[in-house]
Short mmCIF file of C-alpha atoms in Angstrom, two decimals:
data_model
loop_
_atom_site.label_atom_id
_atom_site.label_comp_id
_atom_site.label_asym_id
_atom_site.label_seq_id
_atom_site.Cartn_x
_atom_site.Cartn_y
_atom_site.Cartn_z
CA UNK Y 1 1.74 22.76 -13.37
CA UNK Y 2 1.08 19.98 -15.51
CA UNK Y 3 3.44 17.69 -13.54
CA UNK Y 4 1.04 18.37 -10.30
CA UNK Y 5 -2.17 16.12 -9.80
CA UNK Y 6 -4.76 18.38 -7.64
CA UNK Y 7 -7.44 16.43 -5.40
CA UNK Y 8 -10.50 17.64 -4.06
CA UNK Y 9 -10.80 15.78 -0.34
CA UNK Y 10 -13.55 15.62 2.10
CA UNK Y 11 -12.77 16.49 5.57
CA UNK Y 12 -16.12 16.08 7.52
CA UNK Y 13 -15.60 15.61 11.21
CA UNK Y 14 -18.42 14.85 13.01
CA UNK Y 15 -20.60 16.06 10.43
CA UNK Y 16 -20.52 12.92 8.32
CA UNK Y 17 -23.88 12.68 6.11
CA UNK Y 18 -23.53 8.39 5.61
CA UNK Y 19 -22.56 6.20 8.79
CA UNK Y 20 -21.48 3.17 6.98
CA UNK Y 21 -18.15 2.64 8.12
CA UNK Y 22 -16.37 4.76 11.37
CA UNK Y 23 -15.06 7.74 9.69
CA UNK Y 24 -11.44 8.87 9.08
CA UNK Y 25 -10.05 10.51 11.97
CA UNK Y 26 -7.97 13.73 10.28
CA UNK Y 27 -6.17 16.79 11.74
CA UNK Y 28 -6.78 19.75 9.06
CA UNK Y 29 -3.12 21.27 9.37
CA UNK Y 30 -0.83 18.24 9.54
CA UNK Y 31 -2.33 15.32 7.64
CA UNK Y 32 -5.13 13.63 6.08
CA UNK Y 33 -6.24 10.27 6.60
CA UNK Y 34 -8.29 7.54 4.60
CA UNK Y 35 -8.78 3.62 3.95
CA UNK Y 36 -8.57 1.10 0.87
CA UNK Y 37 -12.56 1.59 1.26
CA UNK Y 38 -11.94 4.85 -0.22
CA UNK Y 39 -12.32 5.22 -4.50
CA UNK Y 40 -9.13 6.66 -5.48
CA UNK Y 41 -7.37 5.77 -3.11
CA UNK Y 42 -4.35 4.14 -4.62
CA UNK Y 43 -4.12 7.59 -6.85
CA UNK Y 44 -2.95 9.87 -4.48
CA UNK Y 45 0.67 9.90 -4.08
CA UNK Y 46 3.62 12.16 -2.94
CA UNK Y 47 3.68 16.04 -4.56
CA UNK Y 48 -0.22 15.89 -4.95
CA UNK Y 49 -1.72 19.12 -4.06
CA UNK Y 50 -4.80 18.36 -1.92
CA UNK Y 51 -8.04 21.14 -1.77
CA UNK Y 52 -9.43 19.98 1.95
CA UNK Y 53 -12.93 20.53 2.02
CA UNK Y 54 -15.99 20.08 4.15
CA UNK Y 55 -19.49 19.96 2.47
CA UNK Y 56 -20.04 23.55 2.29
CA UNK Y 57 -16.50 25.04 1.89
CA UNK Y 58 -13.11 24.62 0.98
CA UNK Y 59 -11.17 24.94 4.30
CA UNK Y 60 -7.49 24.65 3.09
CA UNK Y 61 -4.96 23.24 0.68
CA UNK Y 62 -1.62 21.22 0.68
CA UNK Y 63 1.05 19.23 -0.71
CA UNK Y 64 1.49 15.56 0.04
CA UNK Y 65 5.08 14.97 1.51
CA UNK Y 66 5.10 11.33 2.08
CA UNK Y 67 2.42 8.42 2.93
CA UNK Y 68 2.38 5.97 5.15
CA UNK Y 69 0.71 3.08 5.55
CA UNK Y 70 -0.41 0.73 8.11
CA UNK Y 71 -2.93 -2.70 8.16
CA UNK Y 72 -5.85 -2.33 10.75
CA UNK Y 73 -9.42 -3.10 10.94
CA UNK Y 74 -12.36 -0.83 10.62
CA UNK Y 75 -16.30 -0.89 11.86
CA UNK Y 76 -18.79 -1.36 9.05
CA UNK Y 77 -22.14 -1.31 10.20
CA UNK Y 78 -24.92 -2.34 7.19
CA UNK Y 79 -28.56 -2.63 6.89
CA UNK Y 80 -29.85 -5.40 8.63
CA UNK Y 81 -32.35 -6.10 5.58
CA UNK Y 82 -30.26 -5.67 2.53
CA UNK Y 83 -26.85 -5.51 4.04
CA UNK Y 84 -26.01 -2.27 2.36
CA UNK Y 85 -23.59 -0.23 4.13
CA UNK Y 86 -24.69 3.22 2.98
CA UNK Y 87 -26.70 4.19 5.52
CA UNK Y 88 -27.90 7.65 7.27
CA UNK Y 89 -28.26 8.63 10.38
CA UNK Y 90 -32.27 10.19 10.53
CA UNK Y 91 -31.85 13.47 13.40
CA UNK Y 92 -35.77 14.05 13.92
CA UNK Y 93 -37.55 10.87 12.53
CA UNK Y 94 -37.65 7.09 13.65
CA UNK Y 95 -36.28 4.74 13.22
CA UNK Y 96 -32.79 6.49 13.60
CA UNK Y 97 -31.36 4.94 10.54
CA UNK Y 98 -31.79 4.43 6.95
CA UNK Y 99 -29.92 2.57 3.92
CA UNK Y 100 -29.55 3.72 0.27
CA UNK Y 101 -32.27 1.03 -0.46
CA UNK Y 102 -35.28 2.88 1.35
CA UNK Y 103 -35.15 0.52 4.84
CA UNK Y 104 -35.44 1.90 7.96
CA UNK Y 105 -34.04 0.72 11.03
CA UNK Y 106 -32.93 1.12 15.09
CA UNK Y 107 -29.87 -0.72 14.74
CA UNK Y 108 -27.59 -1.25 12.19
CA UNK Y 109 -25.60 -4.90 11.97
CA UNK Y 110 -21.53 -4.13 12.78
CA UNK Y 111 -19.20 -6.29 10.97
CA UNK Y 112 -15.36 -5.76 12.16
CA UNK Y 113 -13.06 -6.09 8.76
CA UNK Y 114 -9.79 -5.58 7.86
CA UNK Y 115 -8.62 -3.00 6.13
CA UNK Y 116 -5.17 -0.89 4.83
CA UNK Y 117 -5.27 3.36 6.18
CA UNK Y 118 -2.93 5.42 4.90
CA UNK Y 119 -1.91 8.93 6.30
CA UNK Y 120 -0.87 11.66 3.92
CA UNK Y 121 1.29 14.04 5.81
CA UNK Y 122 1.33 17.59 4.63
CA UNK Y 123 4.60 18.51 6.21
CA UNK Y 124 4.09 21.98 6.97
CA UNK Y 125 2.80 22.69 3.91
CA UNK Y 126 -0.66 23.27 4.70
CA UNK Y 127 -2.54 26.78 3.66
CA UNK Y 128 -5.76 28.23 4.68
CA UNK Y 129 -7.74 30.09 2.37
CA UNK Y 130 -10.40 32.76 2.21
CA UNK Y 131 -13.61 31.65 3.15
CA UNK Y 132 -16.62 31.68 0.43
CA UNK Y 133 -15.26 29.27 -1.82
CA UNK Y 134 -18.30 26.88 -2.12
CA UNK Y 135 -17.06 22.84 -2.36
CA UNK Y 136 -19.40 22.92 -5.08
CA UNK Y 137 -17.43 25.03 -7.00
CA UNK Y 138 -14.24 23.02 -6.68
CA UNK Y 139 -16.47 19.42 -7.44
CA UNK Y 140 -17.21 21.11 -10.74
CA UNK Y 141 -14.01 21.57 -11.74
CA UNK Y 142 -13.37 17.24 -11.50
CA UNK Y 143 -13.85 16.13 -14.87
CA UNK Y 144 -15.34 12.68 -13.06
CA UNK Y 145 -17.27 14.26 -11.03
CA UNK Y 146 -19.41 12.14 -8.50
CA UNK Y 147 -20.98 14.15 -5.45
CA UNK Y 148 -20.38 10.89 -3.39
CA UNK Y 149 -16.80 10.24 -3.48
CA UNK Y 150 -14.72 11.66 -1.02
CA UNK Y 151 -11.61 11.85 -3.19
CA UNK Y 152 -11.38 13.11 -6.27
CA UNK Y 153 -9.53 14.50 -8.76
CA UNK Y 154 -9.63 18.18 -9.91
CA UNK Y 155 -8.87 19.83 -13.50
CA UNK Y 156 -6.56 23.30 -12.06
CA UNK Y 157 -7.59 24.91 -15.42
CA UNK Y 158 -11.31 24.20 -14.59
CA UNK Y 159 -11.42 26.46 -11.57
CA UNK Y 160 -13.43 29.07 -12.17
CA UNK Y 161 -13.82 32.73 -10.82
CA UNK Y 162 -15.11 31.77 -7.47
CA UNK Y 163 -12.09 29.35 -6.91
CA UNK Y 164 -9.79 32.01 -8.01
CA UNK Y 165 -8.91 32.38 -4.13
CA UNK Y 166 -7.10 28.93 -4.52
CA UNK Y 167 -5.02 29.60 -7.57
CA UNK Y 168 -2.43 31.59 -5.58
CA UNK Y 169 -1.81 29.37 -2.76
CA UNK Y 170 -1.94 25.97 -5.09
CA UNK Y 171 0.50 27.74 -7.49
CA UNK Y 172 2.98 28.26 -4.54
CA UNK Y 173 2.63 25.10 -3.42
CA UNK Y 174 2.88 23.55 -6.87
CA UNK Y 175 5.89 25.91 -7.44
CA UNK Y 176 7.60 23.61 -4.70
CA UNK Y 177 9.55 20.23 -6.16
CA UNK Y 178 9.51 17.93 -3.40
CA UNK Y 179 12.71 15.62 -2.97
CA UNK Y 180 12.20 14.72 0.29
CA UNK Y 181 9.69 15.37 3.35
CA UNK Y 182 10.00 18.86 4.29
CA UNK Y 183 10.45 20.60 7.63
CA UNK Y 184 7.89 22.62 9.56
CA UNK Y 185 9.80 25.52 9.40
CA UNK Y 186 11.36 24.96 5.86
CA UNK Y 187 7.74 24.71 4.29
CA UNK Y 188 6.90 26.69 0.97
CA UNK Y 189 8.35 29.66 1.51
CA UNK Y 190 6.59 31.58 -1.51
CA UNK Y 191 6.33 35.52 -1.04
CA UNK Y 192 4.03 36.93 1.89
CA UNK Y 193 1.06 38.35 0.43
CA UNK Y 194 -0.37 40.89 2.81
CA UNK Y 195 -4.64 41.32 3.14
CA UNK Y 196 -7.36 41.72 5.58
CA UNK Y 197 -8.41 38.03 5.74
CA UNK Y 198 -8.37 36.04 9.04
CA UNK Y 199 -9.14 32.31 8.21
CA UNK Y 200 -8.16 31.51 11.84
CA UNK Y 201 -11.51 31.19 12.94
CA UNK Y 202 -13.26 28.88 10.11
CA UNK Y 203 -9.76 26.50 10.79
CA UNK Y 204 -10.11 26.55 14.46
CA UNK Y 205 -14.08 25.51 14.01
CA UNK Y 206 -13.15 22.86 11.91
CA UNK Y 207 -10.27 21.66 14.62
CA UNK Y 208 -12.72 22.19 17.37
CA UNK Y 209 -15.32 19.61 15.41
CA UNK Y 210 -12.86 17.05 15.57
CA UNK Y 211 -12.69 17.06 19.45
CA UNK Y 212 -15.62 14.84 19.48
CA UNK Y 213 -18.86 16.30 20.96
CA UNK Y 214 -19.25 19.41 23.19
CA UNK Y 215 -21.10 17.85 25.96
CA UNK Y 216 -18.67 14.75 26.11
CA UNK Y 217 -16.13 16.49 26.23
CA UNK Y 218 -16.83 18.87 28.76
CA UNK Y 219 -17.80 15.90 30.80
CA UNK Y 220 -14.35 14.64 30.74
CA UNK Y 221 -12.40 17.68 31.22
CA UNK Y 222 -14.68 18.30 34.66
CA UNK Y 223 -13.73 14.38 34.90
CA UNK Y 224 -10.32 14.50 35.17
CA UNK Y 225 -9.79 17.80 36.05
CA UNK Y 226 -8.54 18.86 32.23
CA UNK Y 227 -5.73 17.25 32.42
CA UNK Y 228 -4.16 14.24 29.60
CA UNK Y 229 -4.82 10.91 31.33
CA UNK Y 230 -1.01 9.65 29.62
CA UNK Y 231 1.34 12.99 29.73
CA UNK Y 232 -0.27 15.18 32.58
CA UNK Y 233 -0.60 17.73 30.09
CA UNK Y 234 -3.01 20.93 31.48
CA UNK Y 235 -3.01 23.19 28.57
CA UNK Y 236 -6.54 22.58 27.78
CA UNK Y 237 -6.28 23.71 24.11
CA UNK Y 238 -3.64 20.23 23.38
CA UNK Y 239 -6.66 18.01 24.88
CA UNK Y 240 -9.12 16.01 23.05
CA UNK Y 241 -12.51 13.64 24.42
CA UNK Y 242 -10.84 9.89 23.34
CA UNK Y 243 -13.57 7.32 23.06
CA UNK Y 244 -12.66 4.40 24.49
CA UNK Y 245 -15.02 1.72 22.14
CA UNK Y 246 -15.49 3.68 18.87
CA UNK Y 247 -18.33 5.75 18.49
CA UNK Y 248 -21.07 4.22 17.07
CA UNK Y 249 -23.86 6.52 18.66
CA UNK Y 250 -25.01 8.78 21.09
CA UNK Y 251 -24.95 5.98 23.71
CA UNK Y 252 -20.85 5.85 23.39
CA UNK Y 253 -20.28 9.04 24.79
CA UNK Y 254 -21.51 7.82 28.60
CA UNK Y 255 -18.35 9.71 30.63
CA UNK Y 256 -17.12 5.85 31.62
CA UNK Y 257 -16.05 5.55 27.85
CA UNK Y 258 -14.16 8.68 27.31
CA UNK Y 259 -10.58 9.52 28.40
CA UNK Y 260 -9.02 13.33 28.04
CA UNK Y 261 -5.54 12.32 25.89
CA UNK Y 262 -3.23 15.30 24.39
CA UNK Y 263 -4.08 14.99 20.58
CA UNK Y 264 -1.05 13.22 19.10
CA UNK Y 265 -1.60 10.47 22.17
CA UNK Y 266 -5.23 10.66 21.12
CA UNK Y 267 -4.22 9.87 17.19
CA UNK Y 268 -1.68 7.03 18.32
CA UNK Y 269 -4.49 5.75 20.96
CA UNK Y 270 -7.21 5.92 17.57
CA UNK Y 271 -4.69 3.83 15.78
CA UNK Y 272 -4.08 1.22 18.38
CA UNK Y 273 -0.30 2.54 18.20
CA UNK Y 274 -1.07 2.71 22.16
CA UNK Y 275 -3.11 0.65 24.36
CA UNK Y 276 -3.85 0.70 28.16
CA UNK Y 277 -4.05 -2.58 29.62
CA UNK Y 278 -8.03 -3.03 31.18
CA UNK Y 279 -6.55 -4.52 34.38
CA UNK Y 280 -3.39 -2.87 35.63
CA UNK Y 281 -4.21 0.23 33.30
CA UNK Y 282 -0.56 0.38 32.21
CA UNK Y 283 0.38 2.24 28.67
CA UNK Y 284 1.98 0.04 26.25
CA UNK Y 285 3.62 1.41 22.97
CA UNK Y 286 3.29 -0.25 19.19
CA UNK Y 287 6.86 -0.87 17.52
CA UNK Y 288 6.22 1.58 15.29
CA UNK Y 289 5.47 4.12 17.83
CA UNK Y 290 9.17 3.57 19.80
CA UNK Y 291 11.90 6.38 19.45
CA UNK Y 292 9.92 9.17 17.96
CA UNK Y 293 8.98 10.33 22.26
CA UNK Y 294 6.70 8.36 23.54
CA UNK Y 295 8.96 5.84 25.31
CA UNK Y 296 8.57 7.70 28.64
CA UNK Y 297 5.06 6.65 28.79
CA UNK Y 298 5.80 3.11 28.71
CA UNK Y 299 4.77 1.03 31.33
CA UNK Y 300 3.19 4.54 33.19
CA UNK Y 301 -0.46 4.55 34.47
CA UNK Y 302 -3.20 6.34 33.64
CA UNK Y 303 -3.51 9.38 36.09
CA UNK Y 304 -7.19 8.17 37.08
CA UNK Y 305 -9.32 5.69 39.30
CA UNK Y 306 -9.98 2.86 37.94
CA UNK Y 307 -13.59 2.92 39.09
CA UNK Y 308 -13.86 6.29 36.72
CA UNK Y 309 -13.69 4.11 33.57
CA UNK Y 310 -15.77 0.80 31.79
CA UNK Y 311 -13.52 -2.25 32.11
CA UNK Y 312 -15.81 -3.63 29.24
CA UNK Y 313 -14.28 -1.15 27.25
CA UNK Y 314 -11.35 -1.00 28.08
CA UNK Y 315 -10.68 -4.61 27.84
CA UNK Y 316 -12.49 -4.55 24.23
CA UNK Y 317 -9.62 -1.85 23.40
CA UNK Y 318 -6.67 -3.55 24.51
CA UNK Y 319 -7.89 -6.43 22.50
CA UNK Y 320 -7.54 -5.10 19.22
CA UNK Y 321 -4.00 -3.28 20.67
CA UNK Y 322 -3.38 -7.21 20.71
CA UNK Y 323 -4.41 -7.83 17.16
CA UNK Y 324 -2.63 -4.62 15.73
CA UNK Y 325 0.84 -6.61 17.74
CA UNK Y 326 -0.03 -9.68 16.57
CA UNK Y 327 -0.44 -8.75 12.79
CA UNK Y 328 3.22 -8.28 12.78
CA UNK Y 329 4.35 -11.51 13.10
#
């Protein structure tokens, strides 16, 4: 497997340790997302095998089938003493924040910049694993290793016994040459192994994280009657709380800056691929987001009162919809 590059990859959710920057928005079975911010990033490219992790446990692993790439801006928020922008986010003690440096602080100083994220689709190709194996155990087999870094790369021959329940999945995966992006049902079709293990829960925990916050949530589905504010769609399992300004704290997920979206509207909405327009609340469409079946939606409007949901917000959204246009030219 020589020809194969293997990455270790952090997919954290809501649990992120540092609040620096935003986050990377990721669904575990279909793709992975990350920024130029990111150390490695320009390494990963298409055939990579990919070991998903969160900070205890491996969750999964999966090919790369193809990148793609888009320019967009991102949230940085720094210390407002030293203007580092590794900070944490302090649950039980005040102030709420602190940097790398030691400082200590309510509020962190936001700085909007630009920035290139990338999605790395998986194609089908994703595999769940048995749970146990530690992320610690994986991080030991980088040769670079740095506990930090959300991307790095992994030695296959340096797995040890624990990570033996990767080898088998990562070899069938490796086992597949890709020529060009692969079909759902077409995906690595190496021999069914039969056993007792049912990863279905640990992957449908780590899906669940990703639907923002249990109370917001709940709050909008009672909101709008679970139902998708774009598509109508009831089948509460599809639908996912949407902040309307990023979330940047506890105070960003009042019910007036949330909307209930289907998840792939909620991924296109995350990357300004759709906006709503703060006055006649009207869905517009990115160019890059025409022909692949969202064109029905175009020039629908939301299924809500207007009085449900901030105009502030809103209005701050459809703005950077705007730049995201605007950027093309």
């Amino acid at each position: 497997m020589e020809q194969n590059r293997f990455w270790l990859v952090l997919s954290l959710g809501e649990e992120r340790e540092y609040r620096g920057n935003q986050g990377y928005a990721d669904e575990l079975e279909r793709l992975y997302r990350y920024d130029n911010f990111v150390p490695n990033h320009l390494q990963l490219s298409q055939g990579d095998l990919l070991i998903i992790c969160d900070r205890k446990q491996v969750l999964g692993v999966s090919r790369i089938g193809r990148i793609e790439q888009t320019e967009a801006s991102k949230t940085l928020q720094r210390c407002p003493k030293c203007n580092v922008a590794t900070i944490k986010v302090r649950k039980r003690a005040q102030p709420a924040f602190r940097c790398r440096e030691g400082h200590t602080f309510d509020t962190p100083v936001e700085e909007r910049v630009p920035c290139t994220q990338y999605v790395a689709w998986f194609d089908g190709s994703f595999r769940p694993v048995p749970a146990g194996v530690p992320t610690a155990h994986v991080r030991r087999a980088c040769p670079r290793r740095n506990g930090q870094l959300a991307m790095q790369e992994v030695a296959y021959s340096l797995l040890g016994d624990t990570a033996a329940p990767l080898i088998e999945p990562l070899a069938g995966l490796a086992a597949s040459v890709v020529h060009e992006p692969l079909l759902v049902q077409d995906a690595a079709e190496e021999p069914y192994s039969l056993n007792d293990v049912d990863a279905r829960e640990r992957i449908t925990r780590a899906i669940r994280a990703r639907r923002g916050q249990a109370s917001f949530r709940q709050k909008l589905r009672e909101r709008f009657n679970d139902t998708c504010g774009i598509t109508g769609c009831g089948l509460v399992d599809l639908l996912e709380a949407a902040h309307i300004a990023p979330y940047r704290g506890a105070k960003d997920n009042h019910p007036s800056n949330g909307l209930l979206l289907r998840a792939d509207i909620h991924t296109l909405f995350d990357l300004d691929l759709l906006g709503i327009h703060p006055e006649t609340l009207k869905v517009s469409i990115h160019p890059r987001g025409r022909g692949m079946g969202y064109d029905q939606y175009v020039g629908s409007s939301l299924r809500c009162d207007a009085a449900l949901l901030s105009r502030e917000a809103l209005q701050r959204r459809w703005g950077r919809f705007q730049a995201l246009l605007l950027s093309m030219d």
